[in-house]
């Protein structure tokens, strides 16, 4: 999916919602356990309930990988069920030396090799340029590089600061910017520090940002928009638990849809406020 | 495998060799392509040819993952074929927020969930403490954290330096040291800068180091030992291409063994020189 197509979908759906598919067999409704592949059955139901309200889906690869071969089968079926008008994000946090990153790129981008072709993948930048660039060689695919995350340990290294006062996450954005463009690079920026977006936007004014941490993790959608939105929206705000685990009963589909509608409506207001729609 | 057991194996085999299983279907002998699972068949033959000469095997997960479901099946069969007297290393470079790292830990450590139970996994530290500690909750398992790698882009961020002159890789080691012990933490340190080990040993005098980059990537075993060996050896030196692709003909098993013997003999000399055996 190209940047232009993504922006079109945002305007059409009046939404920049990404639904996280961190599907945990211990948290899904009991009645699905009778299905042949409960994880896939759950995902399919969630996708059908939300696809008109969101512009991206983000399966968290760890949740599939933890079940080994069987989990990868659920992942592949989930990928096949993702609607083509949504950006598919393999939340994999991969990154290794050049020849190995090329293999990871095949795993998530090259259907002829792996059976799957996501639009994008999240990338850990620690190993530098040759760990990132192999993902940028695929047309209309995206590398979404970790910059400033929202987890408990995020500041252990990401705010390591040099003698000029520059923090590591700023150095990451400045260097990675040179390896691709706003057409194939995004950054992960956690929602839990709204004002942090001001600094991010100094380094990446035009890039899309993938923003986890709204809702269950405590981030405010309004703050994220206030400090992070740009003229093309430039945000994909993820919600996982608030939507997919809104209920673990037989009404999980309806409840997931209700929660997605709430977020879509809030996003519509923000898009209108910014004059984007 | 515990630290004591690992040291026992090193002394018994007079070797601290790790054989990398970066098995590429395009590089293995043609005649194996007739096998039902050529990648597994290749790995099994390499393992049988080298298991008395090395103390660790390191499948590079990307090379399996690139084939999707089928690749994970080859990985599981390869894991099953690894000898129990060798440390098994899932070279996966994983790392994510706490609840997700816990899922990755299940994928590689918890056989009851994933079907596999490696002794150790390589970890990318960018996301901080909660991305690393879930791997330390498993008894006799190891987290092998990226510190200073040997690839082309390794210095893009790893030598980002603070106002006291401390580099990011030093900060990583100092902080990560506090999250575990020499019984469950190792570091990845590339072989291509022998003298770099002096600095590493200032921060991690007693930890084992996993060392890629000897051979094909240009690192010198002698320099690695001169600057990096400690009283327990403290090194696992990896070789991949030099061994597994020594030949791509029908003699690949014999040639792999010859190359492994050469390295084992060099390692025996170093272990004797250091008074470890």
Coordinates of C-alpha atoms in Angstrom, one line a residue:
Chain A
X1 CA 0.0 0.0 0.0
X2 CA 1.4 3.4 -1.0
X3 CA 1.4 6.5 1.1
X4 CA -1.2 8.1 -1.2
X5 CA -3.5 5.1 -0.9
X6 CA -3.1 5.1 2.9
X7 CA -4.1 8.8 3.1
X8 CA -7.1 8.1 0.8
X9 CA -8.3 5.4 3.2
X10 CA -7.9 7.7 6.2
X11 CA -10.0 10.3 4.5
X12 CA -12.6 7.8 3.2
X13 CA -13.0 6.0 6.5
X14 CA -12.6 9.2 8.7
X15 CA -10.3 7.1 10.8
X16 CA -6.6 6.5 11.5
X17 CA -7.3 3.5 13.7
X18 CA -5.0 0.4 13.7
X19 CA -6.5 -2.7 15.4
X20 CA -3.8 -4.8 17.2
X21 CA -4.3 -8.5 16.8
X22 CA -2.4 -9.7 19.9
X23 CA -4.6 -12.7 20.1
X24 CA -4.2 -14.7 23.3
X25 CA -5.9 -18.1 23.5
X26 CA -6.4 -17.5 27.2
X27 CA -8.3 -14.3 26.7
X28 CA -10.7 -15.1 23.8
X29 CA -14.3 -16.2 24.4
X30 CA -14.5 -19.8 25.6
X31 CA -17.0 -20.9 22.9
X32 CA -14.3 -20.3 20.2
X33 CA -12.1 -23.0 21.7
X34 CA -14.3 -25.5 19.9
X35 CA -13.2 -24.1 16.5
X36 CA -10.5 -25.9 14.6
X37 CA -8.3 -22.8 14.8
X38 CA -9.6 -20.6 17.6
X39 CA -7.1 -17.8 17.1
X40 CA -7.9 -17.5 13.4
X41 CA -11.7 -17.7 14.1
X42 CA -11.4 -14.9 16.7
X43 CA -9.3 -12.7 14.3
X44 CA -11.7 -13.3 11.4
X45 CA -14.7 -12.2 13.6
X46 CA -12.8 -9.1 14.9
X47 CA -11.8 -8.1 11.3
X48 CA -15.3 -8.5 10.0
X49 CA -16.6 -6.3 12.9
X50 CA -14.1 -3.5 12.4
X51 CA -12.8 -3.3 8.8
X52 CA -14.9 -0.3 7.9
X53 CA -13.7 1.6 11.0
X54 CA -10.0 1.1 10.8
X55 CA -7.2 1.6 8.2
X56 CA -4.7 -0.9 9.6
X57 CA -4.4 -4.3 11.3
X58 CA -1.3 -5.2 13.3
X59 CA -0.9 -8.9 14.2
X60 CA 1.7 -9.1 17.0
X61 CA 3.9 -11.9 15.7
X62 CA 5.0 -13.2 19.1
X63 CA 1.4 -14.2 19.9
X64 CA 1.4 -16.6 16.9
X65 CA 5.1 -17.7 17.1
X66 CA 4.6 -18.8 20.7
X67 CA 2.5 -21.7 19.3
X68 CA 5.3 -22.7 16.9
X69 CA 4.2 -24.3 13.6
X70 CA 0.5 -24.2 14.5
X71 CA 0.8 -20.5 15.4
X72 CA 2.4 -19.7 12.1
X73 CA -0.5 -21.4 10.3
X74 CA -2.9 -19.2 12.3
X75 CA -0.8 -16.2 11.3
X76 CA -0.9 -17.1 7.6
X77 CA -4.7 -17.6 7.6
X78 CA -5.1 -14.3 9.5
X79 CA -3.0 -12.5 6.9
X80 CA -5.2 -14.0 4.2
X81 CA -8.2 -12.6 5.9
X82 CA -6.9 -9.0 6.1
X83 CA -8.8 -6.7 3.8
X84 CA -6.8 -5.2 1.0
X85 CA -7.9 -1.6 1.8
X86 CA -6.2 -1.8 5.2
X87 CA -2.5 -1.5 5.8
X88 CA -1.2 -4.8 7.2
X89 CA 1.5 -4.5 9.8
X90 CA 3.6 -7.5 10.9
X91 CA 4.5 -6.3 14.4
X92 CA 7.7 -8.4 14.6
X93 CA 10.4 -6.0 15.8
X94 CA 13.0 -7.8 13.6
X95 CA 16.5 -6.6 12.7
X96 CA 19.7 -8.4 12.0
X97 CA 22.8 -8.2 9.8
X98 CA 22.1 -7.5 6.1
X99 CA 21.8 -11.1 4.8
X100 CA 19.6 -12.1 7.7
X101 CA 17.3 -9.0 7.5
X102 CA 16.9 -10.0 3.8
X103 CA 15.5 -13.3 5.0
X104 CA 13.2 -11.6 7.5
X105 CA 12.0 -9.4 4.6
X106 CA 11.2 -12.5 2.6
X107 CA 9.3 -14.0 5.6
X108 CA 7.0 -11.0 5.8
X109 CA 7.0 -9.4 2.4
X110 CA 7.5 -12.2 -0.2
X111 CA 4.5 -14.3 -0.7
X112 CA 6.2 -16.6 -3.2
X113 CA 8.7 -17.7 -0.5
X114 CA 6.8 -17.5 2.8
X115 CA 3.1 -17.5 1.8
X116 CA 2.6 -14.1 3.2
X117 CA 3.0 -10.5 2.1
X118 CA 2.3 -7.9 4.7
X119 CA 2.4 -4.2 3.7
X120 CA 4.8 -3.3 6.5
X121 CA 6.9 -4.7 9.4
X122 CA 8.2 -3.2 12.7
X123 CA 12.0 -3.0 12.9
X124 CA 14.4 -2.7 15.9
X125 CA 17.3 -0.3 14.8
X126 CA 20.1 -1.4 17.2
X127 CA 22.2 -3.1 14.5
X128 CA 22.2 -0.1 12.1
X129 CA 21.8 0.5 8.4
X130 CA 22.2 -2.9 6.9
X131 CA 19.6 -4.3 9.4
X132 CA 17.0 -1.8 8.1
X133 CA 17.6 -1.3 4.4
X134 CA 16.7 -4.8 3.1
X135 CA 13.1 -4.0 4.1
X136 CA 13.2 -0.9 2.0
X137 CA 13.9 -2.7 -1.3
X138 CA 10.3 -3.9 -1.7
X139 CA 8.0 -1.6 -3.7
X140 CA 5.0 -0.2 -1.7
X141 CA 6.2 -1.9 1.5
X142 CA 7.1 -0.1 4.7
X143 CA 9.7 -0.4 7.4
X144 CA 8.3 0.9 10.7
X145 CA 11.3 1.6 12.9
X146 CA 11.3 1.8 16.7
X147 CA 12.0 5.3 17.8
X148 CA 10.5 6.1 21.2
X149 CA 8.3 3.4 22.6
X150 CA 5.8 3.5 25.5
X151 CA 6.8 0.5 27.6
X152 CA 8.2 0.6 31.1
X153 CA 11.8 0.1 30.0
X154 CA 11.7 2.4 27.0
X155 CA 13.9 5.0 28.5
X156 CA 16.7 2.6 29.6
X157 CA 18.4 3.3 26.3
X158 CA 16.2 5.4 24.0
X159 CA 17.0 8.6 25.9
X160 CA 20.8 7.9 26.2
X161 CA 22.0 11.4 25.5
X162 CA 25.2 12.6 23.7
X163 CA 27.3 15.7 24.6
X164 CA 25.1 17.9 22.4
X165 CA 22.0 16.9 24.3
X166 CA 20.7 14.7 21.5
X167 CA 18.9 11.5 22.6
X168 CA 19.4 8.1 21.0
X169 CA 15.8 8.1 19.6
X170 CA 16.6 11.4 17.8
X171 CA 19.8 10.0 16.4
X172 CA 17.8 6.9 15.2
X173 CA 15.3 9.1 13.4
X174 CA 17.9 11.4 11.8
X175 CA 20.0 8.5 10.5
X176 CA 17.2 6.2 9.4
X177 CA 15.6 9.2 7.5
X178 CA 18.6 9.0 5.2
X179 CA 18.0 5.3 4.3
X180 CA 14.5 5.7 2.9
X181 CA 11.8 8.2 2.4
X182 CA 8.4 9.2 3.8
X183 CA 7.0 6.7 1.2
X184 CA 8.6 3.6 2.8
X185 CA 9.6 4.6 6.4
X186 CA 7.4 5.1 9.5
X187 CA 8.4 5.3 13.2
X188 CA 7.0 3.7 16.3
X189 CA 6.2 6.4 18.9
X190 CA 4.4 5.5 22.1
X191 CA 1.4 7.5 23.0
X192 CA 2.1 7.8 26.7
X193 CA 4.0 11.1 26.5
X194 CA 2.0 13.4 24.3
X195 CA 4.5 16.3 24.4
X196 CA 7.2 13.9 23.3
X197 CA 5.6 14.1 19.8
X198 CA 6.8 17.7 19.5
X199 CA 10.4 16.5 19.5
X200 CA 9.6 13.6 17.2
X201 CA 8.0 16.0 14.7
X202 CA 11.2 18.2 14.7
X203 CA 13.0 15.2 13.3
X204 CA 10.3 13.6 11.2
X205 CA 7.7 16.2 10.3
X206 CA 6.2 14.3 7.4
X207 CA 6.5 10.7 8.3
X208 CA 3.7 8.5 9.4
X209 CA 4.0 7.4 13.0
X210 CA 2.6 4.2 14.4
X211 CA 1.4 5.0 17.9
X212 CA 0.7 2.3 20.4
X213 CA -0.3 3.0 24.0
X214 CA -3.7 4.8 23.6
X215 CA -6.3 3.4 26.0
X216 CA -5.2 0.5 28.1
X217 CA -1.6 1.9 28.4
X218 CA -2.9 5.4 29.4
X219 CA -2.1 7.6 26.4
X220 CA -4.5 10.3 25.3
X221 CA -5.7 10.4 21.7
X222 CA -6.3 14.1 22.0
X223 CA -2.7 14.8 23.1
X224 CA -1.3 12.5 20.4
X225 CA -3.2 14.5 17.8
X226 CA -2.4 17.9 19.3
X227 CA 1.3 17.3 19.2
X228 CA 1.7 14.6 16.6
X229 CA -0.7 15.1 13.7
X230 CA 0.6 16.6 10.4
X231 CA -1.2 17.8 7.3
X232 CA -1.6 14.3 5.9
X233 CA -2.7 13.0 9.4
X234 CA 0.6 11.2 9.7
X235 CA -0.7 9.0 12.5
X236 CA -1.8 5.4 12.8
X237 CA -3.1 5.0 16.4
X238 CA -3.2 1.5 17.6
X239 CA -5.7 0.0 20.0
X240 CA -5.6 -3.6 21.0
X241 CA -7.1 -4.6 24.4
X242 CA -9.7 -1.9 24.4
X243 CA -11.2 -3.4 21.2
X244 CA -10.5 -7.1 20.9
X245 CA -11.0 -7.9 24.6
X246 CA -13.9 -5.4 25.2
X247 CA -15.8 -8.6 26.1
X248 CA -14.8 -12.2 26.4
X249 CA -18.4 -13.4 26.1
X250 CA -20.6 -14.3 23.2
X251 CA -21.1 -10.5 22.5
X252 CA -17.4 -10.0 21.8
X253 CA -18.0 -9.0 18.2
X254 CA -20.6 -6.4 19.0
X255 CA -18.6 -5.0 21.9
X256 CA -15.4 -4.8 19.7
X257 CA -17.3 -2.9 17.1
X258 CA -18.8 -0.5 19.7
X259 CA -15.3 0.3 21.0
X260 CA -13.9 0.8 17.5
X261 CA -16.8 3.1 16.6
X262 CA -16.0 5.2 19.7
X263 CA -12.4 5.6 18.6
X264 CA -13.4 6.2 15.0
X265 CA -15.7 9.0 16.1
X266 CA -13.0 10.6 18.2
X267 CA -10.6 10.4 15.3
X268 CA -13.2 11.9 12.9
X269 CA -13.4 15.0 15.2
X270 CA -9.6 15.3 15.2
X271 CA -9.4 15.0 11.4
X272 CA -12.1 17.7 11.0
X273 CA -10.3 19.9 13.6
X274 CA -7.1 19.6 11.5
X275 CA -9.0 20.4 8.3
X276 CA -7.9 17.0 6.8
X277 CA -11.5 16.0 6.1
Chain B
X1 CA 22.2 -25.9 30.1
X2 CA 23.9 -24.3 33.2
X3 CA 27.1 -22.3 33.1
X4 CA 28.9 -25.1 34.9
X5 CA 27.7 -27.7 32.4
X6 CA 28.8 -25.4 29.5
X7 CA 32.3 -25.0 30.9
X8 CA 32.5 -28.8 31.4
X9 CA 31.6 -29.3 27.7
X10 CA 34.3 -26.8 26.7
X11 CA 37.0 -28.6 28.7
X12 CA 35.8 -32.1 27.6
X13 CA 35.7 -31.2 23.9
X14 CA 38.6 -28.8 24.0
X15 CA 36.5 -26.5 22.0
X16 CA 34.4 -23.4 22.3
X17 CA 33.0 -23.6 18.8
X18 CA 29.5 -22.7 17.9
X19 CA 28.2 -23.9 14.5
X20 CA 25.8 -21.5 12.9
X21 CA 22.9 -23.1 11.0
X22 CA 22.0 -20.3 8.6
X23 CA 20.7 -22.9 6.2
X24 CA 19.9 -21.5 2.8
X25 CA 18.2 -23.7 0.3
X26 CA 20.1 -22.0 -2.5
X27 CA 23.5 -22.9 -1.0
X28 CA 23.1 -26.5 0.0
X29 CA 24.2 -29.5 -2.1
X30 CA 21.8 -30.0 -5.1
X31 CA 21.3 -33.7 -4.3
X32 CA 19.6 -32.8 -1.0
X33 CA 16.8 -31.1 -2.9
X34 CA 15.3 -34.5 -3.5
X35 CA 14.7 -35.0 0.3
X36 CA 11.3 -34.3 1.8
X37 CA 12.8 -31.5 3.9
X38 CA 16.1 -30.5 2.4
X39 CA 16.9 -27.9 5.1
X40 CA 16.4 -30.4 7.9
X41 CA 18.3 -33.1 6.0
X42 CA 21.3 -30.7 5.5
X43 CA 21.2 -29.7 9.2
X44 CA 21.1 -33.2 10.5
X45 CA 24.1 -34.2 8.3
X46 CA 26.1 -31.1 9.5
X47 CA 25.2 -31.8 13.2
X48 CA 26.3 -35.5 12.9
X49 CA 29.5 -34.4 11.3
X50 CA 30.4 -31.8 14.0
X51 CA 28.8 -32.6 17.3
X52 CA 31.9 -33.9 18.9
X53 CA 33.8 -30.8 17.9
X54 CA 31.5 -28.0 19.0
X55 CA 29.7 -26.9 22.1
X56 CA 26.9 -25.0 20.6
X57 CA 24.6 -24.8 17.6
X58 CA 23.0 -21.6 16.5
X59 CA 20.1 -21.8 14.0
X60 CA 19.5 -18.4 12.5
X61 CA 15.7 -18.1 12.8
X62 CA 15.3 -15.8 9.8
X63 CA 16.4 -18.6 7.5
X64 CA 13.6 -20.8 8.6
X65 CA 11.0 -18.1 9.1
X66 CA 11.4 -17.0 5.5
X67 CA 9.7 -20.2 4.5
X68 CA 6.7 -19.6 6.7
X69 CA 4.9 -22.6 8.2
X70 CA 7.1 -25.0 6.3
X71 CA 10.2 -23.3 7.6
X72 CA 9.0 -23.5 11.2
X73 CA 8.5 -27.2 10.7
X74 CA 12.2 -27.5 9.6
X75 CA 13.2 -25.4 12.6
X76 CA 11.4 -27.7 15.0
X77 CA 12.9 -30.8 13.5
X78 CA 16.3 -29.2 13.6
X79 CA 15.8 -28.3 17.3
X80 CA 14.9 -32.0 17.9
X81 CA 18.1 -33.1 16.3
X82 CA 20.4 -30.9 18.4
X83 CA 22.5 -32.9 20.8
X84 CA 21.7 -32.3 24.5
X85 CA 25.4 -31.8 25.3
X86 CA 25.5 -28.7 23.1
X87 CA 24.1 -25.3 24.0
X88 CA 21.2 -24.6 21.6
X89 CA 21.0 -20.9 20.6
X90 CA 17.9 -19.5 18.8
X91 CA 19.5 -16.6 17.0
X92 CA 16.3 -14.6 16.8
X93 CA 17.2 -11.0 17.9
X94 CA 13.8 -10.7 19.5
X95 CA 12.7 -8.0 22.0
X96 CA 9.4 -6.2 22.7
X97 CA 7.3 -4.9 25.5
X98 CA 7.0 -7.2 28.6
X99 CA 3.9 -9.1 27.7
X100 CA 5.1 -9.7 24.2
X101 CA 8.6 -10.7 25.2
X102 CA 6.9 -13.3 27.4
X103 CA 5.3 -14.7 24.3
X104 CA 8.6 -14.8 22.5
X105 CA 10.1 -16.6 25.5
X106 CA 7.4 -19.2 25.2
X107 CA 8.1 -19.6 21.5
X108 CA 11.7 -20.5 22.1
X109 CA 11.9 -21.8 25.7
X110 CA 8.5 -23.5 26.5
X111 CA 8.2 -26.8 24.7
X112 CA 4.7 -27.4 26.1
X113 CA 3.5 -24.4 24.2
X114 CA 5.6 -24.1 21.1
X115 CA 7.1 -27.6 20.7
X116 CA 10.6 -26.3 21.1
X117 CA 12.9 -25.5 24.1
X118 CA 16.2 -23.9 23.1
X119 CA 18.8 -23.2 25.8
X120 CA 19.2 -19.6 24.8
X121 CA 18.0 -16.8 22.5
X122 CA 19.6 -13.7 21.2
X123 CA 17.9 -10.4 22.2
X124 CA 17.9 -6.9 20.9
X125 CA 18.0 -4.4 23.8
X126 CA 16.6 -1.2 22.3
X127 CA 13.3 -1.4 24.2
X128 CA 14.9 -1.8 27.7
X129 CA 14.4 -3.8 30.8
X130 CA 10.9 -5.3 30.3
X131 CA 11.9 -6.5 26.9
X132 CA 14.8 -8.6 28.3
X133 CA 13.7 -9.8 31.7
X134 CA 11.0 -12.2 30.6
X135 CA 13.7 -14.4 29.0
X136 CA 15.5 -14.6 32.4
X137 CA 12.6 -16.2 34.2
X138 CA 13.3 -19.6 32.8
X139 CA 15.7 -21.9 34.8
X140 CA 18.9 -22.9 33.0
X141 CA 18.0 -20.7 30.0
X142 CA 20.0 -17.8 28.7
X143 CA 19.4 -14.4 27.2
X144 CA 22.2 -13.4 24.8
X145 CA 21.9 -9.7 24.5
X146 CA 23.3 -7.7 21.5
X147 CA 26.2 -5.5 22.7
X148 CA 28.7 -4.7 19.9
X149 CA 28.0 -6.5 16.7
X150 CA 30.3 -7.0 13.7
X151 CA 28.1 -6.0 10.8
X152 CA 28.5 -3.0 8.5
X153 CA 26.0 -0.8 10.3
X154 CA 27.0 -1.8 13.8
X155 CA 28.5 1.5 14.7
X156 CA 25.5 3.6 13.5
X157 CA 24.1 3.5 17.0
X158 CA 26.1 1.2 19.2
X159 CA 28.9 3.7 19.6
X160 CA 26.6 6.7 20.2
X161 CA 28.5 8.4 23.0
X162 CA 27.4 10.3 26.1
X163 CA 29.0 13.4 27.6
X164 CA 31.2 11.1 29.8
X165 CA 32.6 9.3 26.8
X166 CA 30.6 6.2 27.4
X167 CA 29.3 4.4 24.4
X168 CA 25.8 2.9 24.0
X169 CA 27.1 -0.6 24.0
X170 CA 28.8 0.0 27.3
X171 CA 25.6 1.4 28.8
X172 CA 23.7 -1.7 27.5
X173 CA 26.1 -4.0 29.2
X174 CA 26.2 -2.0 32.5
X175 CA 22.4 -1.9 32.7
X176 CA 21.6 -5.4 31.5
X177 CA 24.2 -6.8 34.0
X178 CA 21.8 -5.6 36.7
X179 CA 18.8 -7.6 35.3
X180 CA 20.4 -11.1 35.5
X181 CA 23.7 -12.8 36.3
X182 CA 26.6 -14.6 34.7
X183 CA 24.4 -17.7 35.0
X184 CA 21.7 -16.5 32.6
X185 CA 23.1 -13.6 30.6
X186 CA 25.6 -13.5 27.7
X187 CA 26.5 -10.8 25.2
X188 CA 27.0 -10.8 21.5
X189 CA 30.3 -9.2 20.6
X190 CA 31.5 -9.3 17.0
X191 CA 35.0 -10.6 16.3
X192 CA 36.1 -8.1 13.8
X193 CA 37.6 -5.7 16.3
X194 CA 39.8 -7.8 18.5
X195 CA 40.9 -4.9 20.8
X196 CA 37.2 -4.0 21.3
X197 CA 37.1 -6.9 23.6
X198 CA 39.3 -5.1 26.1
X199 CA 36.6 -2.6 26.6
X200 CA 33.9 -5.2 26.7
X201 CA 35.8 -7.1 29.4
X202 CA 36.0 -4.0 31.6
X203 CA 32.2 -4.1 31.8
X204 CA 31.6 -7.9 31.6
X205 CA 34.7 -9.6 32.9
X206 CA 33.0 -12.9 33.8
X207 CA 30.1 -13.2 31.3
X208 CA 30.2 -15.6 28.3
X209 CA 30.3 -13.8 25.0
X210 CA 28.9 -15.1 21.8
X211 CA 31.3 -14.1 19.0
X212 CA 30.2 -14.1 15.4
X213 CA 32.5 -12.8 12.6
X214 CA 35.5 -15.2 12.8
X215 CA 36.5 -16.5 9.4
X216 CA 34.2 -15.3 6.5
X217 CA 33.7 -11.9 8.1
X218 CA 37.4 -11.4 8.8
X219 CA 37.8 -11.7 12.5
X220 CA 40.9 -13.4 14.0
X221 CA 40.4 -16.2 16.5
X222 CA 43.7 -15.4 18.1
X223 CA 42.9 -11.7 18.7
X224 CA 39.5 -12.7 20.1
X225 CA 41.2 -15.0 22.6
X226 CA 44.0 -12.6 23.4
X227 CA 41.6 -9.8 24.3
X228 CA 38.4 -11.7 25.2
X229 CA 39.1 -15.0 26.9
X230 CA 38.6 -15.2 30.7
X231 CA 39.5 -17.9 33.3
X232 CA 36.4 -20.0 32.3
X233 CA 37.0 -19.4 28.6
X234 CA 34.0 -17.1 28.5
X235 CA 33.8 -17.3 24.7
X236 CA 31.5 -19.1 22.2
X237 CA 33.0 -18.4 18.8
X238 CA 30.6 -18.9 15.9
X239 CA 31.5 -20.1 12.5
X240 CA 28.8 -20.6 9.8
X241 CA 29.8 -20.3 6.2
X242 CA 33.3 -21.6 6.7
X243 CA 31.9 -24.9 8.0
X244 CA 28.5 -25.5 6.6
X245 CA 29.3 -24.3 3.1
X246 CA 32.8 -25.6 2.9
X247 CA 31.6 -27.6 0.0
X248 CA 28.3 -27.7 -1.9
X249 CA 29.1 -31.0 -3.4
X250 CA 28.5 -34.6 -2.3
X251 CA 31.5 -34.2 0.1
X252 CA 29.9 -31.4 2.1
X253 CA 29.8 -33.6 5.3
X254 CA 33.5 -34.4 5.1
X255 CA 34.5 -30.9 4.3
X256 CA 32.4 -29.4 7.1
X257 CA 34.0 -31.8 9.5
X258 CA 37.5 -30.9 8.3
X259 CA 36.9 -27.2 8.8
X260 CA 35.4 -27.8 12.2
X261 CA 38.4 -29.9 13.2
X262 CA 40.7 -27.1 12.1
X263 CA 38.9 -24.6 14.3
X264 CA 38.7 -27.0 17.2
X265 CA 42.5 -27.6 17.0
X266 CA 43.1 -23.8 17.1
X267 CA 40.8 -23.5 20.0
X268 CA 42.5 -26.3 21.9
X269 CA 45.8 -24.4 21.6
X270 CA 44.2 -21.2 23.0
X271 CA 42.6 -23.2 25.9
X272 CA 46.0 -24.7 26.7
X273 CA 47.7 -21.4 26.4
X274 CA 45.3 -19.9 28.9
X275 CA 45.7 -22.9 31.3
X276 CA 42.0 -23.8 31.1
X277 CA 42.8 -27.4 29.9

